[in-house]
Amino acid sequence: MLFVPGSNAAWLSTVQVYGADYVMFDLEDSVSVREKDTARLLVHEALKSPVWAGVPVVVRVNAINTPFFRDDLEAVVSAGVAIVRLPMVTDAQMIRHLDAELGVLEGKYGSVPGTTRILAAVESASGVVNAVAIATASPRMMGIALAAYDYAMDMHTTHDAAADESQLFFARCAILHAARVAKIHCYDVIYADVNDTEGFLREVAVIKKLGFDGKSLVNPRQIEPLHNAFAPTPEEVERAHRVVAAAVEAEKVGMGVVALDGKMIDAPIIAAAHRTIRLAQVSGVQVAGGVR
Ligand SMILES: CC(C)(COP(=O)(O)OP(=O)(O)OC[C@H]1O[C@@H](n2cnc3c(N)ncnc32)[C@H](O)[C@@H]1OP(=O)(O)O)[C@@H](O)C(=O)NCCC(=O)NCCSC(=O)C[C@@](O)(CC(=O)O)C(=O)O
Ligand SMILES: [Mg+2]
């Protein structure tokens, strides 16, 4: 999910070429107070461009307790935004408030009620502690994201992913559990040093293993390495197909558990193999004999 500063007209008009899964037009911290009105107008116009017809675009509005929130929301809902990312979410009440405001604006602008989705960004101790309540606060919720820089400040520490990421471990686990309870997506923090691909990939390996669905990005150069790292390897796909084939054979003879290459295979391992195959399909992973 690639952040694009809403005040940058050139980037708003070229960002579709980079192949991010989601683009996220930003009205919050990448836009200076002087540029808030211009950015809101630019994002409103960009959302209406035929380039984005049928593509689910995310907009990060300013936080609920700012003087910009109400105008931001009206500008993006009136232009048909698909997903609103709400920053600085500390509790479920904020999500319920956004849900109600969206309902009113959908009515005003003739959108189908309930179709605008919410992505909550947790950037504080309160947000992390209330993550389950936040993630389950509305049927509009499509995801929850962690924001490291504001969170680190709230925790009286600093964030430098390249140096050490242990200070994020609790928050990452908390929002992941909340996302899984709510059955929504979970997005990891940005990696600010866009030239440090090695450090970026180290962090990506950690979040992939924890179970994140993706990551907020700040630069198009981070998209391909992230996609490659999240795609299963051809060897993993090959093995997944063999696991599924072994499971089919086992079922034919009425066995719930079998061995493949000396390793036990049972229901969760078979389910994981199906997931690997689905991921390979969406990632276009090649295996021997072509794309499977
Ligand atoms: C990072 C850098 C300065 C590097 O500049 P560089 O000059 O090195 O970029 P280059 O690599 O040279 O660019 C190569 C080509 O891509 C174009 N291009 C670059 N970036 C593009 C882009 N984003 N969208 C479209 N196009 C882009 C560029 O125009 C060029 O095009 P071309 O000339 O044609 O080749 C730049 O990327 C940038 O400003 N990024 C956006 C930063 C941003 O949005 N921050 C706010 C979100 S974080 C936050 O708020 C904290 C948070 O809240 C987080 C949370 O909530 O999760 C928390 O608390 O933690
Ligand atoms: Mg922030």
mmCIF file of C-alpha atoms and ligand atoms in Angstrom:
data_model
loop_
_atom_site.group_PDB
_atom_site.id
_atom_site.type_symbol
_atom_site.label_atom_id
_atom_site.label_comp_id
_atom_site.label_asym_id
_atom_site.label_seq_id
_atom_site.Cartn_x
_atom_site.Cartn_y
_atom_site.Cartn_z
ATOM 1 C CA MET A 1 0.000 0.000 0.000
ATOM 2 C CA LEU A 2 1.875 3.028 -1.365
ATOM 3 C CA PHE A 3 1.552 6.461 0.279
ATOM 4 C CA VAL A 4 1.318 9.359 -2.193
ATOM 5 C CA PRO A 5 1.407 12.879 -0.734
ATOM 6 C CA GLY A 6 -1.912 14.485 -1.742
ATOM 7 C CA SER A 7 -0.224 17.803 -2.487
ATOM 8 C CA ASN A 8 2.007 16.305 -5.193
ATOM 9 C CA ALA A 9 -0.052 16.688 -8.380
ATOM 10 C CA ALA A 10 2.610 15.041 -10.554
ATOM 11 C CA TRP A 11 2.799 11.898 -8.402
ATOM 12 C CA LEU A 12 -1.004 11.672 -8.157
ATOM 13 C CA SER A 13 -1.145 11.484 -11.956
ATOM 14 C CA THR A 14 1.696 8.962 -12.490
ATOM 15 C CA VAL A 15 1.496 6.615 -9.490
ATOM 16 C CA GLN A 16 -0.720 4.036 -11.251
ATOM 17 C CA VAL A 17 2.245 2.858 -13.363
ATOM 18 C CA TYR A 18 4.135 1.343 -10.421
ATOM 19 C CA GLY A 19 1.816 -1.618 -9.727
ATOM 20 C CA ALA A 20 1.127 -1.174 -6.002
ATOM 21 C CA ASP A 21 -1.733 -3.327 -4.714
ATOM 22 C CA TYR A 22 -3.278 -0.145 -3.265
ATOM 23 C CA VAL A 23 -2.362 3.494 -3.718
ATOM 24 C CA MET A 24 -3.057 5.664 -0.720
ATOM 25 C CA PHE A 25 -3.463 9.381 -1.297
ATOM 26 C CA ASP A 26 -2.352 11.192 1.844
ATOM 27 C CA LEU A 27 -3.941 14.302 3.330
ATOM 28 C CA GLU A 28 -2.273 13.946 6.742
ATOM 29 C CA ASP A 29 1.404 14.159 7.670
ATOM 30 C CA SER A 30 2.999 14.361 4.204
ATOM 31 C CA VAL A 31 0.972 17.551 3.566
ATOM 32 C CA SER A 32 1.918 20.798 5.311
ATOM 33 C CA VAL A 33 -0.806 22.838 7.007
ATOM 34 C CA ARG A 34 -0.444 25.516 4.295
ATOM 35 C CA GLU A 35 -1.180 22.921 1.580
ATOM 36 C CA LYS A 36 -4.135 21.130 3.213
ATOM 37 C CA ASP A 37 -6.840 22.815 1.112
ATOM 38 C CA THR A 38 -4.951 22.377 -2.173
ATOM 39 C CA ALA A 39 -4.196 18.730 -1.423
ATOM 40 C CA ARG A 40 -7.849 18.032 -0.581
ATOM 41 C CA LEU A 41 -8.898 19.491 -3.935
ATOM 42 C CA LEU A 42 -6.206 17.605 -5.852
ATOM 43 C CA VAL A 43 -7.162 14.302 -4.227
ATOM 44 C CA HIS A 44 -10.860 14.917 -4.901
ATOM 45 C CA GLU A 45 -10.087 15.465 -8.608
ATOM 46 C CA ALA A 46 -7.669 12.515 -8.779
ATOM 47 C CA LEU A 47 -10.313 10.160 -7.335
ATOM 48 C CA LYS A 48 -12.707 11.170 -10.098
ATOM 49 C CA SER A 49 -10.154 10.514 -12.850
ATOM 50 C CA PRO A 50 -11.055 7.629 -15.239
ATOM 51 C CA VAL A 51 -7.643 6.136 -14.374
ATOM 52 C CA TRP A 52 -9.057 5.049 -11.009
ATOM 53 C CA ALA A 53 -12.499 3.898 -12.219
ATOM 54 C CA GLY A 54 -13.169 0.540 -10.555
ATOM 55 C CA VAL A 55 -9.825 0.591 -8.691
ATOM 56 C CA PRO A 56 -10.135 0.663 -4.876
ATOM 57 C CA VAL A 57 -8.140 3.740 -3.847
ATOM 58 C CA VAL A 58 -7.324 4.516 -0.206
ATOM 59 C CA VAL A 59 -7.194 8.052 1.196
ATOM 60 C CA ARG A 60 -5.588 8.871 4.538
ATOM 61 C CA VAL A 61 -7.647 11.740 5.953
ATOM 62 C CA ASN A 62 -6.536 13.896 8.870
ATOM 63 C CA ALA A 63 -7.305 12.638 12.376
ATOM 64 C CA ILE A 64 -10.784 13.027 13.882
ATOM 65 C CA ASN A 65 -9.697 15.682 16.395
ATOM 66 C CA THR A 66 -8.249 18.039 13.723
ATOM 67 C CA PRO A 67 -10.038 20.924 11.998
ATOM 68 C CA PHE A 68 -9.431 19.170 8.627
ATOM 69 C CA PHE A 69 -11.207 15.868 9.261
ATOM 70 C CA ARG A 70 -14.784 16.823 8.304
ATOM 71 C CA ASP A 71 -13.781 18.614 5.060
ATOM 72 C CA ASP A 72 -11.413 15.780 4.105
ATOM 73 C CA LEU A 73 -14.122 13.188 4.562
ATOM 74 C CA GLU A 74 -16.689 15.116 2.545
ATOM 75 C CA ALA A 75 -14.185 15.732 -0.288
ATOM 76 C CA VAL A 76 -13.264 12.067 -0.616
ATOM 77 C CA VAL A 77 -16.701 10.488 -0.131
ATOM 78 C CA SER A 78 -18.229 12.897 -2.670
ATOM 79 C CA ALA A 79 -15.577 11.689 -5.143
ATOM 80 C CA GLY A 80 -16.354 8.017 -4.483
ATOM 81 C CA VAL A 81 -13.356 6.924 -2.372
ATOM 82 C CA ALA A 82 -13.274 3.162 -1.689
ATOM 83 C CA ILE A 83 -11.312 3.065 1.584
ATOM 84 C CA VAL A 84 -10.694 5.744 4.221
ATOM 85 C CA ARG A 85 -7.550 5.308 6.317
ATOM 86 C CA LEU A 86 -8.123 6.967 9.677
ATOM 87 C CA PRO A 87 -4.841 7.854 11.433
ATOM 88 C CA MET A 88 -4.266 8.130 15.187
ATOM 89 C CA VAL A 89 -7.065 5.731 16.145
ATOM 90 C CA THR A 90 -7.022 5.254 19.906
ATOM 91 C CA ASP A 91 -10.359 3.536 20.573
ATOM 92 C CA ALA A 92 -13.439 1.921 19.006
ATOM 93 C CA GLN A 93 -15.554 5.057 19.518
ATOM 94 C CA MET A 94 -13.501 6.815 16.809
ATOM 95 C CA ILE A 95 -14.375 4.069 14.324
ATOM 96 C CA ARG A 96 -18.057 4.226 15.266
ATOM 97 C CA HIS A 97 -17.949 8.015 14.786
ATOM 98 C CA LEU A 98 -16.330 7.631 11.337
ATOM 99 C CA ASP A 99 -18.839 4.902 10.433
ATOM 100 C CA ALA A 100 -21.760 7.237 11.260
ATOM 101 C CA GLU A 101 -20.223 10.189 9.354
ATOM 102 C CA LEU A 102 -19.670 7.969 6.319
ATOM 103 C CA GLY A 103 -23.313 6.861 6.452
ATOM 104 C CA VAL A 104 -24.491 10.478 6.376
ATOM 105 C CA LEU A 105 -22.162 11.403 3.485
ATOM 106 C CA GLU A 106 -23.027 8.281 1.476
ATOM 107 C CA GLY A 107 -26.688 9.326 1.755
ATOM 108 C CA LYS A 108 -25.885 12.892 0.724
ATOM 109 C CA TYR A 109 -23.849 11.878 -2.341
ATOM 110 C CA GLY A 110 -25.897 8.891 -3.470
ATOM 111 C CA SER A 111 -23.345 6.123 -2.725
ATOM 112 C CA VAL A 112 -24.586 2.675 -1.763
ATOM 113 C CA PRO A 113 -24.914 2.778 2.065
ATOM 114 C CA GLY A 114 -22.143 0.937 3.922
ATOM 115 C CA THR A 115 -19.828 0.501 0.919
ATOM 116 C CA THR A 116 -17.055 2.908 1.972
ATOM 117 C CA ARG A 117 -14.545 0.796 3.906
ATOM 118 C CA ILE A 118 -12.334 1.784 6.844
ATOM 119 C CA LEU A 119 -8.642 1.088 7.474
ATOM 120 C CA ALA A 120 -7.656 2.045 11.031
ATOM 121 C CA ALA A 121 -4.101 3.182 11.724
ATOM 122 C CA VAL A 122 -2.949 2.522 15.266
ATOM 123 C CA GLU A 123 -0.161 4.902 16.314
ATOM 124 C CA SER A 124 -0.244 4.927 20.134
ATOM 125 C CA ALA A 125 -0.247 2.756 23.250
ATOM 126 C CA SER A 126 -4.037 3.252 23.575
ATOM 127 C CA GLY A 127 -4.566 2.134 19.983
ATOM 128 C CA VAL A 128 -2.488 -0.993 20.494
ATOM 129 C CA VAL A 129 -4.196 -1.899 23.794
ATOM 130 C CA ASN A 130 -7.656 -1.355 22.214
ATOM 131 C CA ALA A 131 -6.787 -3.087 18.936
ATOM 132 C CA VAL A 132 -9.423 -5.848 19.125
ATOM 133 C CA ALA A 133 -12.221 -3.368 19.934
ATOM 134 C CA ILE A 134 -11.031 -1.124 17.071
ATOM 135 C CA ALA A 135 -10.772 -3.953 14.546
ATOM 136 C CA THR A 136 -14.282 -5.202 15.353
ATOM 137 C CA ALA A 137 -15.974 -1.791 15.747
ATOM 138 C CA SER A 138 -17.689 -1.659 12.341
ATOM 139 C CA PRO A 139 -18.618 -3.939 9.428
ATOM 140 C CA ARG A 140 -16.843 -1.341 7.258
ATOM 141 C CA MET A 141 -13.439 -2.339 8.681
ATOM 142 C CA MET A 142 -11.164 -3.769 5.948
ATOM 143 C CA GLY A 143 -7.863 -3.546 7.792
ATOM 144 C CA ILE A 144 -5.723 -2.329 10.639
ATOM 145 C CA ALA A 145 -2.251 -0.829 10.250
ATOM 146 C CA LEU A 146 0.562 -0.032 12.639
ATOM 147 C CA ALA A 147 2.355 3.314 12.353
ATOM 148 C CA ALA A 148 5.782 3.126 13.933
ATOM 149 C CA TYR A 149 6.928 6.715 14.174
ATOM 150 C CA ASP A 150 3.990 8.148 16.110
ATOM 151 C CA TYR A 151 3.762 4.942 18.164
ATOM 152 C CA ALA A 152 7.439 5.118 19.152
ATOM 153 C CA MET A 153 7.005 8.729 20.210
ATOM 154 C CA ASP A 154 3.999 7.819 22.359
ATOM 155 C CA MET A 155 6.052 5.013 23.937
ATOM 156 C CA HIS A 156 8.907 7.418 24.825
ATOM 157 C CA THR A 157 11.303 5.650 22.458
ATOM 158 C CA THR A 158 12.508 6.110 18.887
ATOM 159 C CA HIS A 159 12.021 4.018 15.780
ATOM 160 C CA ASP A 160 14.938 2.960 13.604
ATOM 161 C CA ALA A 161 14.035 -0.277 11.851
ATOM 162 C CA ALA A 162 17.530 -0.740 10.443
ATOM 163 C CA ALA A 163 18.978 -0.728 13.964
ATOM 164 C CA ASP A 164 16.489 -2.813 15.931
ATOM 165 C CA GLU A 165 12.812 -3.651 15.665
ATOM 166 C CA SER A 166 12.240 -5.318 19.053
ATOM 167 C CA GLN A 167 10.391 -2.252 20.394
ATOM 168 C CA LEU A 168 7.590 -2.969 17.865
ATOM 169 C CA PHE A 169 7.177 -6.656 18.700
ATOM 170 C CA PHE A 170 4.305 -6.282 21.189
ATOM 171 C CA ALA A 171 2.407 -3.807 18.987
ATOM 172 C CA ARG A 172 2.829 -5.964 15.889
ATOM 173 C CA CYS A 173 1.521 -9.043 17.719
ATOM 174 C CA ALA A 174 -1.386 -7.081 19.217
ATOM 175 C CA ILE A 175 -2.662 -5.717 15.912
ATOM 176 C CA LEU A 176 -2.115 -9.047 14.172
ATOM 177 C CA HIS A 177 -4.277 -10.830 16.742
ATOM 178 C CA ALA A 178 -6.923 -8.113 16.417
ATOM 179 C CA ALA A 179 -6.929 -8.470 12.628
ATOM 180 C CA ARG A 180 -7.299 -12.219 12.807
ATOM 181 C CA VAL A 181 -10.161 -11.945 15.348
ATOM 182 C CA ALA A 182 -11.932 -9.466 13.032
ATOM 183 C CA LYS A 183 -10.948 -11.331 9.840
ATOM 184 C CA ILE A 184 -9.507 -8.196 8.231
ATOM 185 C CA HIS A 185 -6.140 -7.286 6.676
ATOM 186 C CA CYS A 186 -3.110 -6.319 8.737
ATOM 187 C CA TYR A 187 -0.485 -3.868 7.426
ATOM 188 C CA ASP A 188 2.975 -3.277 8.829
ATOM 189 C CA VAL A 189 4.853 0.011 9.288
ATOM 190 C CA ILE A 190 6.656 2.076 6.656
ATOM 191 C CA TYR A 191 10.398 1.631 6.079
ATOM 192 C CA ALA A 192 11.693 5.184 5.761
ATOM 193 C CA ASP A 193 15.209 4.542 4.370
ATOM 194 C CA VAL A 194 14.277 3.902 0.739
ATOM 195 C CA ASN A 195 17.900 3.222 -0.269
ATOM 196 C CA ASP A 196 18.403 0.464 2.315
ATOM 197 C CA THR A 197 16.955 -2.536 0.440
ATOM 198 C CA GLU A 198 18.849 -4.996 2.631
ATOM 199 C CA GLY A 199 17.355 -3.598 5.852
ATOM 200 C CA PHE A 200 13.923 -3.367 4.212
ATOM 201 C CA LEU A 201 14.041 -7.051 3.242
ATOM 202 C CA ARG A 202 15.208 -8.016 6.744
ATOM 203 C CA GLU A 203 12.153 -6.295 8.176
ATOM 204 C CA VAL A 204 9.878 -7.831 5.518
ATOM 205 C CA ALA A 205 11.111 -11.335 6.431
ATOM 206 C CA VAL A 206 10.145 -10.684 10.081
ATOM 207 C CA ILE A 207 6.634 -9.416 9.296
ATOM 208 C CA LYS A 208 5.957 -12.138 6.744
ATOM 209 C CA LYS A 209 6.828 -14.765 9.350
ATOM 210 C CA LEU A 210 4.592 -13.055 11.940
ATOM 211 C CA GLY A 211 1.654 -13.210 9.499
ATOM 212 C CA PHE A 212 1.149 -9.677 8.143
ATOM 213 C CA ASP A 213 -0.756 -9.303 4.852
ATOM 214 C CA GLY A 214 1.341 -6.406 3.608
ATOM 215 C CA LYS A 215 3.089 -3.181 4.410
ATOM 216 C CA SER A 216 2.638 0.562 4.037
ATOM 217 C CA LEU A 217 5.257 1.889 1.614
ATOM 218 C CA VAL A 218 6.623 5.365 0.905
ATOM 219 C CA ASN A 219 8.446 4.792 -2.376
ATOM 220 C CA PRO A 220 7.709 2.885 -5.616
ATOM 221 C CA ARG A 221 11.154 1.224 -5.413
ATOM 222 C CA GLN A 222 9.878 -0.751 -2.400
ATOM 223 C CA ILE A 223 6.969 -2.414 -4.275
ATOM 224 C CA GLU A 224 8.794 -5.093 -6.268
ATOM 225 C CA PRO A 225 11.041 -6.338 -3.417
ATOM 226 C CA LEU A 226 7.971 -6.565 -1.158
ATOM 227 C CA HIS A 227 5.929 -8.474 -3.747
ATOM 228 C CA ASN A 228 8.839 -10.837 -4.425
ATOM 229 C CA ALA A 229 9.383 -11.476 -0.718
ATOM 230 C CA PHE A 230 5.698 -12.230 -0.081
ATOM 231 C CA ALA A 231 5.338 -14.536 -3.098
ATOM 232 C CA PRO A 232 6.005 -18.211 -2.306
ATOM 233 C CA THR A 233 9.133 -19.699 -3.872
ATOM 234 C CA PRO A 234 8.714 -22.245 -6.720
ATOM 235 C CA GLU A 235 9.970 -24.917 -4.298
ATOM 236 C CA GLU A 236 7.262 -24.001 -1.765
ATOM 237 C CA VAL A 237 4.611 -24.132 -4.487
ATOM 238 C CA GLU A 238 5.884 -27.473 -5.773
ATOM 239 C CA ARG A 239 5.740 -28.933 -2.271
ATOM 240 C CA ALA A 240 2.258 -27.458 -1.674
ATOM 241 C CA HIS A 241 0.982 -29.275 -4.780
ATOM 242 C CA ARG A 242 2.561 -32.518 -3.553
ATOM 243 C CA VAL A 243 0.961 -32.057 -0.100
ATOM 244 C CA VAL A 244 -2.476 -31.543 -1.687
ATOM 245 C CA ALA A 245 -1.987 -34.578 -3.936
ATOM 246 C CA ALA A 246 -0.934 -36.712 -0.941
ATOM 247 C CA ALA A 247 -3.974 -35.478 1.006
ATOM 248 C CA VAL A 248 -6.298 -36.476 -1.855
ATOM 249 C CA GLU A 249 -4.773 -39.962 -1.930
ATOM 250 C CA ALA A 250 -5.061 -40.252 1.889
ATOM 251 C CA GLU A 251 -8.718 -39.267 1.786
ATOM 252 C CA LYS A 252 -9.435 -41.965 -0.800
ATOM 253 C CA VAL A 253 -8.288 -44.618 1.696
ATOM 254 C CA GLY A 254 -9.942 -42.911 4.662
ATOM 255 C CA MET A 255 -6.791 -41.620 6.425
ATOM 256 C CA GLY A 256 -6.700 -38.192 8.172
ATOM 257 C CA VAL A 257 -2.943 -38.085 8.559
ATOM 258 C CA VAL A 258 -0.166 -39.320 6.224
ATOM 259 C CA ALA A 259 3.576 -38.812 5.771
ATOM 260 C CA LEU A 260 5.265 -37.039 2.864
ATOM 261 C CA ASP A 261 9.074 -37.213 2.679
ATOM 262 C CA GLY A 262 9.009 -38.404 6.297
ATOM 263 C CA LYS A 263 6.960 -35.416 7.546
ATOM 264 C CA MET A 264 3.455 -35.605 8.967
ATOM 265 C CA ILE A 265 0.648 -34.053 6.912
ATOM 266 C CA ASP A 266 -2.716 -33.284 8.490
ATOM 267 C CA ALA A 267 -5.558 -30.760 8.184
ATOM 268 C CA PRO A 268 -3.735 -27.461 9.061
ATOM 269 C CA ILE A 269 -0.772 -28.407 6.861
ATOM 270 C CA ILE A 270 -3.128 -29.146 3.970
ATOM 271 C CA ALA A 271 -4.949 -25.835 4.537
ATOM 272 C CA ALA A 272 -1.571 -24.029 4.505
ATOM 273 C CA ALA A 273 -0.679 -25.777 1.235
ATOM 274 C CA HIS A 274 -3.923 -24.538 -0.351
ATOM 275 C CA ARG A 275 -3.071 -21.019 0.851
ATOM 276 C CA THR A 276 0.419 -21.255 -0.706
ATOM 277 C CA ILE A 277 -1.152 -22.316 -4.012
ATOM 278 C CA ARG A 278 -3.613 -19.380 -3.908
ATOM 279 C CA LEU A 279 -0.753 -16.960 -3.125
ATOM 280 C CA ALA A 280 1.286 -18.417 -5.991
ATOM 281 C CA GLN A 281 -1.618 -17.885 -8.369
ATOM 282 C CA VAL A 282 -2.060 -14.208 -7.460
ATOM 283 C CA SER A 283 1.721 -13.682 -7.528
ATOM 284 C CA GLY A 284 2.169 -15.461 -10.885
ATOM 285 C CA VAL A 285 4.840 -17.785 -9.461
ATOM 286 C CA GLN A 286 6.350 -20.121 -12.053
ATOM 287 C CA VAL A 287 6.961 -23.773 -11.190
ATOM 288 C CA ALA A 288 8.342 -26.593 -13.304
ATOM 289 C CA GLY A 289 5.898 -27.086 -16.166
ATOM 290 C CA GLY A 290 4.685 -23.425 -16.188
ATOM 291 C CA VAL A 291 2.446 -21.291 -13.980
ATOM 292 C CA ARG A 292 0.243 -23.594 -11.855
HETATM 293 C C1 LIG B 1 10.722 8.857 0.649
HETATM 294 C C2 LIG B 1 10.975 9.860 -0.440
HETATM 295 C C3 LIG B 1 11.273 11.233 0.193
HETATM 296 C C4 LIG B 1 12.194 9.407 -1.261
HETATM 297 O O1 LIG B 1 12.426 10.329 -2.296
HETATM 298 P P1 LIG B 1 13.436 10.053 -3.478
HETATM 299 O O2 LIG B 1 13.699 11.361 -4.111
HETATM 300 O O3 LIG B 1 14.589 9.278 -2.986
HETATM 301 O O4 LIG B 1 12.541 9.189 -4.472
HETATM 302 P P2 LIG B 1 13.037 8.372 -5.763
HETATM 303 O O5 LIG B 1 13.227 6.963 -5.383
HETATM 304 O O6 LIG B 1 14.160 9.061 -6.406
HETATM 305 O O7 LIG B 1 11.757 8.395 -6.686
HETATM 306 C C5 LIG B 1 11.668 7.547 -7.809
HETATM 307 C C6 LIG B 1 10.510 7.894 -8.673
HETATM 308 O O8 LIG B 1 9.301 7.653 -7.954
HETATM 309 C C7 LIG B 1 8.590 8.874 -7.763
HETATM 310 N N1 LIG B 1 8.083 8.751 -6.415
HETATM 311 C C8 LIG B 1 8.807 8.715 -5.269
HETATM 312 N N2 LIG B 1 8.009 8.515 -4.216
HETATM 313 C C9 LIG B 1 6.747 8.422 -4.705
HETATM 314 C C10 LIG B 1 5.499 8.197 -4.094
HETATM 315 N N3 LIG B 1 5.373 8.027 -2.776
HETATM 316 N N4 LIG B 1 4.425 8.128 -4.876
HETATM 317 C C11 LIG B 1 4.510 8.285 -6.213
HETATM 318 N N5 LIG B 1 5.685 8.503 -6.851
HETATM 319 C C12 LIG B 1 6.776 8.562 -6.084
HETATM 320 C C13 LIG B 1 9.606 9.968 -7.990
HETATM 321 O O9 LIG B 1 8.992 11.124 -8.464
HETATM 322 C C14 LIG B 1 10.497 9.348 -9.028
HETATM 323 O O10 LIG B 1 9.885 9.427 -10.298
HETATM 324 P P3 LIG B 1 10.765 9.658 -11.632
HETATM 325 O O11 LIG B 1 11.438 10.967 -11.396
HETATM 326 O O12 LIG B 1 9.771 9.666 -12.727
HETATM 327 O O13 LIG B 1 11.723 8.499 -11.678
HETATM 328 C C15 LIG B 1 9.729 9.950 -1.399
HETATM 329 O O14 LIG B 1 9.593 8.733 -2.018
HETATM 330 C C16 LIG B 1 8.454 10.409 -0.701
HETATM 331 O O15 LIG B 1 8.257 11.571 -0.458
HETATM 332 N N6 LIG B 1 7.556 9.463 -0.392
HETATM 333 C C17 LIG B 1 6.264 9.734 0.249
HETATM 334 C C18 LIG B 1 6.435 10.013 1.725
HETATM 335 C C19 LIG B 1 5.108 9.989 2.456
HETATM 336 O O16 LIG B 1 4.042 9.833 1.889
HETATM 337 N N7 LIG B 1 5.130 10.129 3.816
HETATM 338 C C20 LIG B 1 3.964 10.090 4.631
HETATM 339 C C21 LIG B 1 3.624 8.710 5.071
HETATM 340 S S1 LIG B 1 4.605 8.099 6.394
HETATM 341 C C22 LIG B 1 3.944 8.784 7.839
HETATM 342 O O17 LIG B 1 3.119 9.617 7.798
HETATM 343 C C23 LIG B 1 4.448 8.230 9.154
HETATM 344 C C24 LIG B 1 3.404 7.315 9.806
HETATM 345 O O18 LIG B 1 2.195 7.999 10.031
HETATM 346 C C25 LIG B 1 3.223 6.115 8.900
HETATM 347 C C26 LIG B 1 1.948 5.305 8.905
HETATM 348 O O19 LIG B 1 0.866 5.779 9.184
HETATM 349 O O20 LIG B 1 2.054 4.090 8.518
HETATM 350 C C27 LIG B 1 3.972 6.932 11.189
HETATM 351 O O21 LIG B 1 3.538 7.505 12.189
HETATM 352 O O22 LIG B 1 4.848 6.037 11.243
HETATM 353 MG MG MG B 2 1.777 8.856 11.869
#
